[in-house]
Coordinates of C-alpha atoms in Angstrom, one line a residue:
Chain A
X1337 CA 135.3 -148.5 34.4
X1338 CA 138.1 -149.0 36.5
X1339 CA 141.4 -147.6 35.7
X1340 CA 144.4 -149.3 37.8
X1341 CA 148.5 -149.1 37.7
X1342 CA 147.9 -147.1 34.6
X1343 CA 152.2 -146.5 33.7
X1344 CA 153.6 -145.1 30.6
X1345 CA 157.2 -144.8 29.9
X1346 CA 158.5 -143.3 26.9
X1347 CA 161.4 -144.7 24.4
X1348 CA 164.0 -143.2 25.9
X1349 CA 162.9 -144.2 29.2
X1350 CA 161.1 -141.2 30.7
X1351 CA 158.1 -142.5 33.0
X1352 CA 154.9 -139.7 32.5
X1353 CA 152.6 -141.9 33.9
X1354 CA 153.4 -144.3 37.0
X1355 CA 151.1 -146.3 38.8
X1356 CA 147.7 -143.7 38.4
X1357 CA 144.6 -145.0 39.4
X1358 CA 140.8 -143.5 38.6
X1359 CA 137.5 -145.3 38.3
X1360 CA 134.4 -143.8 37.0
X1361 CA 130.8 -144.7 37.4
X1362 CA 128.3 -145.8 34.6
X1363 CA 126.4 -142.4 33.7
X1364 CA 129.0 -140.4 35.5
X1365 CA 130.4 -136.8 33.6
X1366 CA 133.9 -136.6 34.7
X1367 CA 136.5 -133.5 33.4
X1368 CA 140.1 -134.0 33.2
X1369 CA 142.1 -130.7 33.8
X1370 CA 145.6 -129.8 34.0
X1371 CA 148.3 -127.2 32.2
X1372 CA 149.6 -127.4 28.9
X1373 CA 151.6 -130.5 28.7
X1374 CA 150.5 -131.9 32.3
X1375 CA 149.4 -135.5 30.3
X1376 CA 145.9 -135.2 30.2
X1377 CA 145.1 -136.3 26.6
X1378 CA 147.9 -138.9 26.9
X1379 CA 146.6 -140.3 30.0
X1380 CA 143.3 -141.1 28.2
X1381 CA 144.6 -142.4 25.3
X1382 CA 147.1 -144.6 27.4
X1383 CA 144.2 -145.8 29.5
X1384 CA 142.4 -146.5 26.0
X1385 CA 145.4 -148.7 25.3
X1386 CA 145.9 -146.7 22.0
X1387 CA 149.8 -146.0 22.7
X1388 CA 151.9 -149.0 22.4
X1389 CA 154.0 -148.4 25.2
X1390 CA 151.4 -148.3 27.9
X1391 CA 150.7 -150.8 30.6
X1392 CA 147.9 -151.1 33.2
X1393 CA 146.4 -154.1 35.2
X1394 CA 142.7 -151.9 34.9
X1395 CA 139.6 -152.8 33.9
X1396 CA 137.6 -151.4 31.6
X1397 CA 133.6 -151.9 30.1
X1398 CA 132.3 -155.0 31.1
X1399 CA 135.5 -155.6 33.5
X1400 CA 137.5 -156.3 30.0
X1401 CA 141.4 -155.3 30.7
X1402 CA 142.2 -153.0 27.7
X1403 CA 146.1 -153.8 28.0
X1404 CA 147.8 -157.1 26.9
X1405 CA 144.9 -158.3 24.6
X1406 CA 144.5 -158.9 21.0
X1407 CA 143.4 -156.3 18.6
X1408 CA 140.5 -157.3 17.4
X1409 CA 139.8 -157.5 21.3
X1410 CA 140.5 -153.8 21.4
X1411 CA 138.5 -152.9 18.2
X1412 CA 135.3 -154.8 19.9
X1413 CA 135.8 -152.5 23.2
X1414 CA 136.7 -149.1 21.5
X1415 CA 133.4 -149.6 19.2
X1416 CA 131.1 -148.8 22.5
X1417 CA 133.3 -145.9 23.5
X1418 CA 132.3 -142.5 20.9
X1419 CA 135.7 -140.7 20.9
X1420 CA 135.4 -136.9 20.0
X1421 CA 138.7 -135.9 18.9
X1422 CA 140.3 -131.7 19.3
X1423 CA 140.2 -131.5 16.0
X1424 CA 136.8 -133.2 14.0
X1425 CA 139.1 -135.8 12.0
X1426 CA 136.3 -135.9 9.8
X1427 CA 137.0 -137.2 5.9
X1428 CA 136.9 -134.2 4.3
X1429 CA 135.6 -135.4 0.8
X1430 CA 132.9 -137.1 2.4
X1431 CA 129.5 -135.9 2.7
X1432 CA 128.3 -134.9 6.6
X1433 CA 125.6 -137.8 6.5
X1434 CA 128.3 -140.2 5.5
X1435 CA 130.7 -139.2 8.1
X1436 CA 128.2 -139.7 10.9
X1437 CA 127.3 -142.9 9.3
X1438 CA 130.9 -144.1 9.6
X1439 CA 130.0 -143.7 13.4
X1440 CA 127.3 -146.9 12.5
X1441 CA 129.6 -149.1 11.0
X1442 CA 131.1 -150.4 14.2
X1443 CA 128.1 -151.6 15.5
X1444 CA 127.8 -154.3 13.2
X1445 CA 129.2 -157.6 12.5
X1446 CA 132.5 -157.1 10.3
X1447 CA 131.1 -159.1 7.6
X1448 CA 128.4 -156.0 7.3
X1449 CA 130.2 -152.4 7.2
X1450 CA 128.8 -149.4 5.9
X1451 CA 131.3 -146.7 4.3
X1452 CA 129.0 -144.8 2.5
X1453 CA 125.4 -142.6 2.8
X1454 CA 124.5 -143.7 -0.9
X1455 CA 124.8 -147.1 0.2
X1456 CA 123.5 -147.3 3.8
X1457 CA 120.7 -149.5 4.4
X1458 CA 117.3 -146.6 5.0
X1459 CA 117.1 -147.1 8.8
X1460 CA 121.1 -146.2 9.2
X1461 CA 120.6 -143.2 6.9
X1462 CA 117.5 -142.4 9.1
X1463 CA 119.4 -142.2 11.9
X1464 CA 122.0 -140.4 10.4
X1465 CA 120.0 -137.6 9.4
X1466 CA 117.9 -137.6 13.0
X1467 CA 121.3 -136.6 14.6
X1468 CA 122.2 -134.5 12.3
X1469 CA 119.0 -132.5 12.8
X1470 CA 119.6 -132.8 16.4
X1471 CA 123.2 -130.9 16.0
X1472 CA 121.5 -129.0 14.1
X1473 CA 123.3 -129.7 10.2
X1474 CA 120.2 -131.5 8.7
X1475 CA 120.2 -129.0 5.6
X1476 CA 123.8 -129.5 5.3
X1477 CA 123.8 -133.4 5.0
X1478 CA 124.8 -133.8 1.4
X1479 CA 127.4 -130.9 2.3
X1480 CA 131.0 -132.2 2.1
X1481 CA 133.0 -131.7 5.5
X1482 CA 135.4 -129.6 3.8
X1483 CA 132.6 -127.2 3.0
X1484 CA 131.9 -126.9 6.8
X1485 CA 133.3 -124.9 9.1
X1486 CA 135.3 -125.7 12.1
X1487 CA 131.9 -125.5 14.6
X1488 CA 129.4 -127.1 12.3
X1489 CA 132.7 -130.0 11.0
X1490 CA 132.7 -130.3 15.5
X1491 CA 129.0 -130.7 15.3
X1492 CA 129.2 -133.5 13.0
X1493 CA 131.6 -135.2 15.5
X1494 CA 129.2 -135.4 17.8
X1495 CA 126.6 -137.2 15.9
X1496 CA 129.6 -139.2 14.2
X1497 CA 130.3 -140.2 18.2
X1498 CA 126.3 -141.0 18.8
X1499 CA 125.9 -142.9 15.5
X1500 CA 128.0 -145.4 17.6
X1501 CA 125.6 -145.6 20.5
X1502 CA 128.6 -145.8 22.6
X1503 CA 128.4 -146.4 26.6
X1504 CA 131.0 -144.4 27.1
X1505 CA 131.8 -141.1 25.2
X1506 CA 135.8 -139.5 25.6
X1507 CA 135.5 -136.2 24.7
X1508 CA 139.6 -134.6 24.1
X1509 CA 139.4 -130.8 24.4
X1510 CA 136.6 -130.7 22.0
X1511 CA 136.4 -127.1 22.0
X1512 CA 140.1 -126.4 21.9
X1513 CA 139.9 -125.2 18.2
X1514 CA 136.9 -123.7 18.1
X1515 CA 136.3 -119.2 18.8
X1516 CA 134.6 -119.2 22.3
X1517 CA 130.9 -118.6 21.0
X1518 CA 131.3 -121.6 18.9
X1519 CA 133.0 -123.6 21.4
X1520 CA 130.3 -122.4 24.3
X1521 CA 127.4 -123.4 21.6
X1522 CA 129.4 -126.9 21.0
X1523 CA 130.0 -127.8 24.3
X1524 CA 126.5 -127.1 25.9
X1525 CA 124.6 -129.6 22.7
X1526 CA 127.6 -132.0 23.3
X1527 CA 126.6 -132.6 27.1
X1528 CA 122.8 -132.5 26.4
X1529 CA 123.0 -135.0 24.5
X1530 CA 125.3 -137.4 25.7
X1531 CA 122.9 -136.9 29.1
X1532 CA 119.8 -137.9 26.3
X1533 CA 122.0 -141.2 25.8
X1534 CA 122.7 -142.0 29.3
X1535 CA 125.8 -142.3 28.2
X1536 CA 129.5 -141.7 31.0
X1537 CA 131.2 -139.1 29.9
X1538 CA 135.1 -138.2 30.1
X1539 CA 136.0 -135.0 28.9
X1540 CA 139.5 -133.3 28.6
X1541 CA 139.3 -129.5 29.0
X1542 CA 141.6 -126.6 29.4
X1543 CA 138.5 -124.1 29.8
X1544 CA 138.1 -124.8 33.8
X1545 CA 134.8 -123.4 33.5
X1546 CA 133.5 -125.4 31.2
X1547 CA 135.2 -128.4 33.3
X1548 CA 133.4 -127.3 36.5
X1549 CA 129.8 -126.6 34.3
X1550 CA 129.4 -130.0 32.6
X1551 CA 130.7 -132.2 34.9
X1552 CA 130.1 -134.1 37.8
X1553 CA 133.4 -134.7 38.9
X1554 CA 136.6 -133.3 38.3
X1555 CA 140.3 -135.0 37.7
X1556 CA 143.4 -132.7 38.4
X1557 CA 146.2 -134.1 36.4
X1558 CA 149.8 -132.9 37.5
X1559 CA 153.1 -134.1 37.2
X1560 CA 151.8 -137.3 35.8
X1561 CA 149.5 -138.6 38.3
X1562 CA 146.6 -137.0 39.8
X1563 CA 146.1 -135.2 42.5
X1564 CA 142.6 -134.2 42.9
X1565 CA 139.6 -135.8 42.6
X1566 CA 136.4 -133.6 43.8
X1567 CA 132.8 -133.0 43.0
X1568 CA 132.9 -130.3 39.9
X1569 CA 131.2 -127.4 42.6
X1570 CA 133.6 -128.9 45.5
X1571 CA 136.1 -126.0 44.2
X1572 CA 135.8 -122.6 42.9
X1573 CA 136.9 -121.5 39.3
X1574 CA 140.0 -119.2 41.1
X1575 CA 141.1 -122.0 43.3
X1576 CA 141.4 -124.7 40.2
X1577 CA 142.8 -122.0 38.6
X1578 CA 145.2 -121.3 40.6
X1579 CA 146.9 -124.8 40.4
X1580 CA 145.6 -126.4 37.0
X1581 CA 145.3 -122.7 35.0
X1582 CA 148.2 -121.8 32.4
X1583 CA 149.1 -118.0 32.6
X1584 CA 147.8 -117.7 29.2
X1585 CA 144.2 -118.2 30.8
X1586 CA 143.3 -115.0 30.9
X1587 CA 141.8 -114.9 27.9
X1588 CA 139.5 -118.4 28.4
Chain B
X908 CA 189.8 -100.9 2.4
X909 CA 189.3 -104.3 4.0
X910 CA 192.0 -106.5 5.3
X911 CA 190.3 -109.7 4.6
X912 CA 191.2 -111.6 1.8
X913 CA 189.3 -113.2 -0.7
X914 CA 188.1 -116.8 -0.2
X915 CA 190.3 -119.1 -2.6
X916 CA 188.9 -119.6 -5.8
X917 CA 188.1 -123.4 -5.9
X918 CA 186.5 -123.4 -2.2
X919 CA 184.2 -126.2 -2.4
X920 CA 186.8 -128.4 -4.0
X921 CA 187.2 -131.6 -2.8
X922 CA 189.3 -134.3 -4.2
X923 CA 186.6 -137.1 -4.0
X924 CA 184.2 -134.8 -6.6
X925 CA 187.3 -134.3 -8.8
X926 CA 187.7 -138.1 -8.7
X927 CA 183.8 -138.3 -10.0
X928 CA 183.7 -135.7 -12.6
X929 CA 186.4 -137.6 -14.0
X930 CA 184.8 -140.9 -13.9
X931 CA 182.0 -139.5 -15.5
X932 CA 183.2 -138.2 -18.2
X933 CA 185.2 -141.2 -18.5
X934 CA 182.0 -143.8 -18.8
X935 CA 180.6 -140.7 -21.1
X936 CA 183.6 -141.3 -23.8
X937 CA 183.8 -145.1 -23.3
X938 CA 179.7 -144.7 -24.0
X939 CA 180.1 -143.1 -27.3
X940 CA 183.0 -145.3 -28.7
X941 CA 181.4 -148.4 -27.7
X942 CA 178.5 -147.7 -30.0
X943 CA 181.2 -146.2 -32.5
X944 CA 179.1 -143.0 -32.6
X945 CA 180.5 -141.3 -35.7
X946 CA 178.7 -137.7 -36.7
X947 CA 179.7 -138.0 -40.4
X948 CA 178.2 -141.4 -41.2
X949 CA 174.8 -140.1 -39.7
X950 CA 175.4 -136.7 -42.3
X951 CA 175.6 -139.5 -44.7
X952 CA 172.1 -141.1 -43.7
X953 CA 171.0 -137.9 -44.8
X954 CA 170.3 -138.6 -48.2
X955 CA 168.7 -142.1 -47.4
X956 CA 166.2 -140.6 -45.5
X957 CA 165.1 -138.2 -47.8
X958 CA 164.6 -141.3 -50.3
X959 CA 162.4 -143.1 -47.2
X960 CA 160.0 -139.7 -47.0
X961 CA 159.9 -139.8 -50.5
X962 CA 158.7 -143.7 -50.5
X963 CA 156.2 -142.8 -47.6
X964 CA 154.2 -139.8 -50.0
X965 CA 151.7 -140.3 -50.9
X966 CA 150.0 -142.1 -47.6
X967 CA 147.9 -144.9 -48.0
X968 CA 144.5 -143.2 -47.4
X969 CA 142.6 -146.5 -49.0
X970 CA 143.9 -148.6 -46.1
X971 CA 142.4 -146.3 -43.7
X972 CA 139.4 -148.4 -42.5
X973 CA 141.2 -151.6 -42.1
X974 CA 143.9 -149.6 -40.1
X975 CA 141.2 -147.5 -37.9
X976 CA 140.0 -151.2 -37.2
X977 CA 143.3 -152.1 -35.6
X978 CA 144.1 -148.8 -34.3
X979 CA 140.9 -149.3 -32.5
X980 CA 141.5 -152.6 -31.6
X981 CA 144.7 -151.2 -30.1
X982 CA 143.1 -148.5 -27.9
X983 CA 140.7 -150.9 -26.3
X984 CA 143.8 -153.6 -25.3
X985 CA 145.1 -150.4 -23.8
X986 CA 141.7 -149.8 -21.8
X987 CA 141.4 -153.5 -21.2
X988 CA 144.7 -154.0 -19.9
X989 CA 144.7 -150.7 -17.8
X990 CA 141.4 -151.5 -16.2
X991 CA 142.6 -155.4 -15.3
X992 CA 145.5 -153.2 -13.6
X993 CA 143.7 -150.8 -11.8
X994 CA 141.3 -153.4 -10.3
X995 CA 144.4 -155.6 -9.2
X996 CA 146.2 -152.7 -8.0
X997 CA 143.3 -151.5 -5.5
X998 CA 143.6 -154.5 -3.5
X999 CA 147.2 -154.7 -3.6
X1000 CA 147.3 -151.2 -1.5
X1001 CA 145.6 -152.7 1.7
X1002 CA 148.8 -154.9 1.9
X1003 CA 151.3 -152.1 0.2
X1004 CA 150.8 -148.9 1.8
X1005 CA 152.7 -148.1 4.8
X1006 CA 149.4 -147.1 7.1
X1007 CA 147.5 -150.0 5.8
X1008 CA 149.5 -153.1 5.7
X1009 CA 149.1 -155.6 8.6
X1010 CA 152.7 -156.2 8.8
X1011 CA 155.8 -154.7 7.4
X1012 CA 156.8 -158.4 6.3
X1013 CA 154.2 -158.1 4.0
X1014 CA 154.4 -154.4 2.8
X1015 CA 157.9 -155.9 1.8
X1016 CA 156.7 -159.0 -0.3
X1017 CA 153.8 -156.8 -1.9
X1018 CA 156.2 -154.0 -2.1
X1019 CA 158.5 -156.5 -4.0
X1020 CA 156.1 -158.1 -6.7
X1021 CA 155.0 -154.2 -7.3
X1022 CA 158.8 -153.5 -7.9
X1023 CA 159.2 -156.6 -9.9
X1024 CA 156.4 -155.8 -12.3
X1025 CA 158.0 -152.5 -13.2
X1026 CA 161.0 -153.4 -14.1
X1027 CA 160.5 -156.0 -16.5
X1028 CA 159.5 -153.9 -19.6
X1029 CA 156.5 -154.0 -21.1
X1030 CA 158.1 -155.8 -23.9
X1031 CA 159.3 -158.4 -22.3
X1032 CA 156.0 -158.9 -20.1
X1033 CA 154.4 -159.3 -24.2
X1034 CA 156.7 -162.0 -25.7
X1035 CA 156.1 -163.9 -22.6
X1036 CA 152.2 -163.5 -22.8
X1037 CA 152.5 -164.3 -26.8
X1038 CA 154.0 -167.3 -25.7
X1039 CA 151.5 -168.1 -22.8
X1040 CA 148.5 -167.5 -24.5
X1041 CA 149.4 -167.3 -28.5
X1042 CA 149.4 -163.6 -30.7
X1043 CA 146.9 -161.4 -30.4
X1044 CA 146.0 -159.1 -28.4
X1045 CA 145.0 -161.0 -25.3
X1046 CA 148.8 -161.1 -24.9
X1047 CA 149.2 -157.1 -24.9
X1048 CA 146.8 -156.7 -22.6
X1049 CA 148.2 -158.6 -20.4
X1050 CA 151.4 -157.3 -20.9
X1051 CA 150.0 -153.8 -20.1
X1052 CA 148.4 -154.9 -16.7
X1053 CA 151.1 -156.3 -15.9
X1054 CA 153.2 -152.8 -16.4
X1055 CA 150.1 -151.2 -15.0
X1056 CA 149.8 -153.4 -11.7
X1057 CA 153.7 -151.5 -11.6
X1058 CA 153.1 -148.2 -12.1
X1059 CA 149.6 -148.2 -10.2
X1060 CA 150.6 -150.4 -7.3
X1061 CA 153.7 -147.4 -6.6
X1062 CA 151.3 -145.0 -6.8
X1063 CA 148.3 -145.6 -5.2
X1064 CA 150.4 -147.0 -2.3
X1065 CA 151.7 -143.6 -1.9
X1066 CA 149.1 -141.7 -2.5
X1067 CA 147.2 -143.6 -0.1
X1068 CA 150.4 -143.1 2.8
X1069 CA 149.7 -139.3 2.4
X1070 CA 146.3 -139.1 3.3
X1071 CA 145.8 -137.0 6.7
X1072 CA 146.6 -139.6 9.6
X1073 CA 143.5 -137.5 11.7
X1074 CA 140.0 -139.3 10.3
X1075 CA 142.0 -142.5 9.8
X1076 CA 142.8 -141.9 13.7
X1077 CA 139.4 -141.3 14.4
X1078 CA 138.2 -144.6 12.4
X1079 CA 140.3 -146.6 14.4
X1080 CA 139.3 -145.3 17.8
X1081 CA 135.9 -146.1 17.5
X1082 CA 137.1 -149.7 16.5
X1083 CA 137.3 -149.5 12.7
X1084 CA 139.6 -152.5 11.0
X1085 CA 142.0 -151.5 8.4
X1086 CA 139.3 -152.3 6.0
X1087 CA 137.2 -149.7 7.5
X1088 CA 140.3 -147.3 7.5
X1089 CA 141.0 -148.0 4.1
X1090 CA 137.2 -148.1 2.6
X1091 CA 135.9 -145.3 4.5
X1092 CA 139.2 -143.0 4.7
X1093 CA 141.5 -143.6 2.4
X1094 CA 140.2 -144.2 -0.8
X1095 CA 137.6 -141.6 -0.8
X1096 CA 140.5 -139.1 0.3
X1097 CA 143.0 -140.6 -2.5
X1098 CA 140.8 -140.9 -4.7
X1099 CA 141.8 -137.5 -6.9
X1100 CA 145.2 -139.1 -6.9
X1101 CA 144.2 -142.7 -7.8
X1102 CA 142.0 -141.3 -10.9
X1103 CA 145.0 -138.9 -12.3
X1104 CA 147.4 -141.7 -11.8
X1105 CA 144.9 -144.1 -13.5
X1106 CA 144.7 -141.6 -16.4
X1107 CA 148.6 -141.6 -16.3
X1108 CA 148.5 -145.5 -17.0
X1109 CA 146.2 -145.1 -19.3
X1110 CA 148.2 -143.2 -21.3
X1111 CA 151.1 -144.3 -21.2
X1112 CA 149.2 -148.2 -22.0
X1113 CA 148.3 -146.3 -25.3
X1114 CA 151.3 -145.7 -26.3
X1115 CA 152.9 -148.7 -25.3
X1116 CA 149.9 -150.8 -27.2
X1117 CA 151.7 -149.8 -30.4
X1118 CA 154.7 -150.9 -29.4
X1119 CA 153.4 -154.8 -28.3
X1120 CA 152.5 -155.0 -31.6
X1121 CA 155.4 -154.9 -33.0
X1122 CA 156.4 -158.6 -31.4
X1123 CA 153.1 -159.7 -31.9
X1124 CA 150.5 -158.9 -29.0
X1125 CA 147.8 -157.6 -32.0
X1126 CA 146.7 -154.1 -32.7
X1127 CA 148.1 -151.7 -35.3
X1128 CA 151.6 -152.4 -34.1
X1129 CA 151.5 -155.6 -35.9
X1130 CA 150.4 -154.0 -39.1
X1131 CA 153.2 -151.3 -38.7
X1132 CA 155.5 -154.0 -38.6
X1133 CA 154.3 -155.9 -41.5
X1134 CA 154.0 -152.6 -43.5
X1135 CA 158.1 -152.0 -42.5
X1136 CA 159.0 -155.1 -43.5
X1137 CA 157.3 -155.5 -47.0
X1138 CA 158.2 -152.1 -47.9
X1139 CA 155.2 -150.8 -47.8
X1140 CA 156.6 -147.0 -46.7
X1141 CA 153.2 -145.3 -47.5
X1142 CA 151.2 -147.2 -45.0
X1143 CA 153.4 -147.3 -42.3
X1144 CA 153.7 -143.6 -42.6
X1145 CA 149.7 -143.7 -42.6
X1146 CA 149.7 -146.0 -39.6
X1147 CA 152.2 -143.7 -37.8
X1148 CA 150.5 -140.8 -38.6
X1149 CA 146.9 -142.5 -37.3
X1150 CA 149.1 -143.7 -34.1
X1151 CA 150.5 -140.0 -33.7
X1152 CA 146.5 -138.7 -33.9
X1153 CA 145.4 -141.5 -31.6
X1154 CA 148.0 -140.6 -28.8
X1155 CA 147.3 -136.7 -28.8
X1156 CA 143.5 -137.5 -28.6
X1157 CA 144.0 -139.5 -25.4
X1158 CA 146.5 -137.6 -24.0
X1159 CA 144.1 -134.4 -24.6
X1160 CA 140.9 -135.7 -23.0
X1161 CA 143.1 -137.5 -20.3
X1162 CA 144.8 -134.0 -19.2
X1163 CA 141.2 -132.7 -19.4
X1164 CA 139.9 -135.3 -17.0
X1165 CA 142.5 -134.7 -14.9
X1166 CA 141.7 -130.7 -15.0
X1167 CA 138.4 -131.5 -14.0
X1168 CA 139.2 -133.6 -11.5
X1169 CA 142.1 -131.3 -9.5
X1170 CA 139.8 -128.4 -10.2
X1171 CA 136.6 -130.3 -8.5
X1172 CA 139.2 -131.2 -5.6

């Protein structure tokens, strides 16, 4: 995935992004850090081509530009990338299993969508309940999201983002709303088993330590563009810190 | 003691309000002599009345099968004509609802028709029906899908526009169509909403199926009329009391429903 030119000007002409430039390898784990309002979720949905008033000459799976084409075009590419949003965005009537089936749907032909558990063909709602045992939520499958809490509704994220069998999973502060031993629990299954899946990983983070733990390679993101690109154990915790942390670190 | 004074009485006077109280009570007045309201001749209704009541006891309890037929003949145009509504309005929200629609051109158009079907009353939708497809009650539940397809199409649209943009977010960055958004998202979210508002319509379709009668679209309407004009007082004020006892029964398991609903919600 190659990301080239990457600009982004806003309505009333403010440029955030200009020209940015980052490529990651297939089955590479990459963190995106930065303060509070440095870009960093922006950038990857700009580079995703999910805000309209983005423009970049990249490339991305399969060499496929993800600017300037059609939509349908850009639902075919975003259905092999498992996006795992800060907050679950799961539907909160439905049941966990259905949810993480949703994550199915997309690999099929659109003739053939699934939108429901109850009426999932057996080897879809197999699946579905495998990865839910794998996060760990098997008992709670008939459960509606609602009924979950903020952890477990994270957890079915994850398997909602795997149900996709996605080569490439984007991962935006998935821990930001979770209490740290939730978010520490999260964070350590998510990585496992996106490494299971050999799938690349991109992950936005405002905990550095996480960021310098589960990756491989670390993004800094600062005055829209970004200005360091090193191995994940190339820099110390205090040295990101000091140019990435926000003073209200302290308590990460 | 202070040395302020007072604000002035009248402080939020403005001439242009003046100008439309006065207007108003204006249209108000021309309103009442243009129908040459006059309270004493209604005083002297009084005593006709009494004679009508009078002519409606005792009810007509030996036409009560033949009316139950009707008035259930009634109640199912209603559910016929609410259900033909519902199903049409379903689709109609893909293509009507803000977060849905392909193109605002078309959210416009839809939007329109939507509009267009709830202001032409239900009474007019059933002369034209009797027309198309004869009397009966075919024609009255048309009439009512058509009022329904209204009243539905409004509200599932915007039911459906208030659903938490997050999951439908999610469904679309992993590549989901509108359909998906729609199938997977929105209706199981709005669905609450769609049910209570269906109830609504259904309702409401009751008591309008009484009405339809009246210019021929079948049902106990049509026997209320006939009853009205031969004279018959005694069964109409059966028929209105069976319509009165029909209307409170749906309205009572309808707001039950809906209890049950919200509550489970």
């Amino acid at each position: 995935m190659r990301v080239k030119s990457l600009s982004l000007t806003f309505a009333n002409g403010l440029k955030l992004f200009d020209g940015i430039d980052f490529s990651v390898d297939e089955g590479e784990r990459v963190a995106i850090i930065g303060r509070n309002g440095a870009g960093k979720s922006t950038l990857l949905r700009a580079a995703l081509g999910m805000i309209p008033r983005s423009k970049s000459e990249g490339e991305w799976l399969y060499g496929e530009p993800m600017h300037n084409i059609s939509g349908r075009k850009r639902r075919r590419l975003l259905c092999q990338v498992g996006f795992i949003h800060q907050r679950h965005n799961l539907v909160p009537r439905a049941t966990a299993l259905t949810n993480v089936i949703h994550g199915a749907m997309v690999r099929y032909h659109p003739s053939f969508r699934v939108w429901n558990q109850a009426l999932a063909p057996a080897h879809l709602r197999d699946e579905g309940m495998e990865l839910l045992e794998r996060v760990g939520l098997a008992d709670r499958a008939l459960n509606r999201a609602s009924a979950l809490s903020g952890g477990q509704s994270q957890r079915v994220a994850i398997a909602r983002a795997l149900m996709q069998r996605p080569k490439l999973v984007i991962a935006d502060e998935p821990v930001a709303s979770l209490d740290p031993v939730a978010g520490e629990e999260v964070m350590e299954l998510f990585s496992r088993l996106v490494a299971e899946q050999n799938s690349t990983l991109i992950f936005v983070s405002h905990h550095l330590p996480h960021a310098v733990r589960y990756a491989d390679r670390i993004l800094g993101v600062r005055d829209g563009r970004i200005d360091l690109d090193c191995a994940a154990d190339a820099k110390s915790i205090e040295e990101l810190g000091n140019i990435y942390g926000d003073n209200d670190d302290d308590d990460d | 003691m202070t040395t302020t004074s007072p604000p002035t009485r009248l402080h939020s006077f403005k001439p242009i309000n003046f100008a439309f109280g006065v207007a108003g009570l204006a249209l108000l007045i021309a309103s009442f002599n243009a129908i040459e309201f006059d309270i004493f001749e209604i005083l002297e209704g009084g005593p006709r009345l009494t004679r009508l009541l009078g002519q409606m006891w005792p009810l007509n309890f030996p036409a009560v099968p033949r009316l139950l037929d009707q008035l259930w003949i009634t109640f199912l145009m209603a559910i016929c004509g609410t259900s033909l509504g519902i199903v049409i309005s379903l689709p109609l929200v893909l293509f009507a609802a803000r977060n849905l629609t392909p193109h605002p051109i078309v959210r416009f158009v839809v939007r329109t028709f939507i509009s267009f079907c709830r202001t032409v009353p239900d009474l007019i939708w059933a002369l034209i029906f009797v027309i198309v497809v004869g009397l009966g009650p075919i024609a009255g539940a048309l009439a009512i899908m058509m009022d329904s397809i209204g009243f539905l199409g409004k509200f599932f649209s915007e039911a459906s526009e208030e659903q938490d943009v997050g999951p439908q977010e999610a469904i679309k960055a992993m590549g989901g169509s509108r359909l998906d958004v729609a199938m997977s998202v929105v209706l199981p979210s709005a669905m609450p909403a769609f049910t209570s508002d269906a109830l609504f319509a259904m309702e409401k379709a009751v008591r309008a199926s009484v009405i339809l009668g009246l210019v021929g679209a079948g049902g106990i309407g049509m026997e209320l009329k006939v009853s009205m004009d031969l004279f018959q007082y005694e069964t109409a004020a059966m028929i209105i009391l069976l319509i009165f006892c029909l209307v409170v029964a749906v309205e009572q398991v309808s707001n039950r429903l809906r209890g049950a609903i919200i509550g489970g919600h």
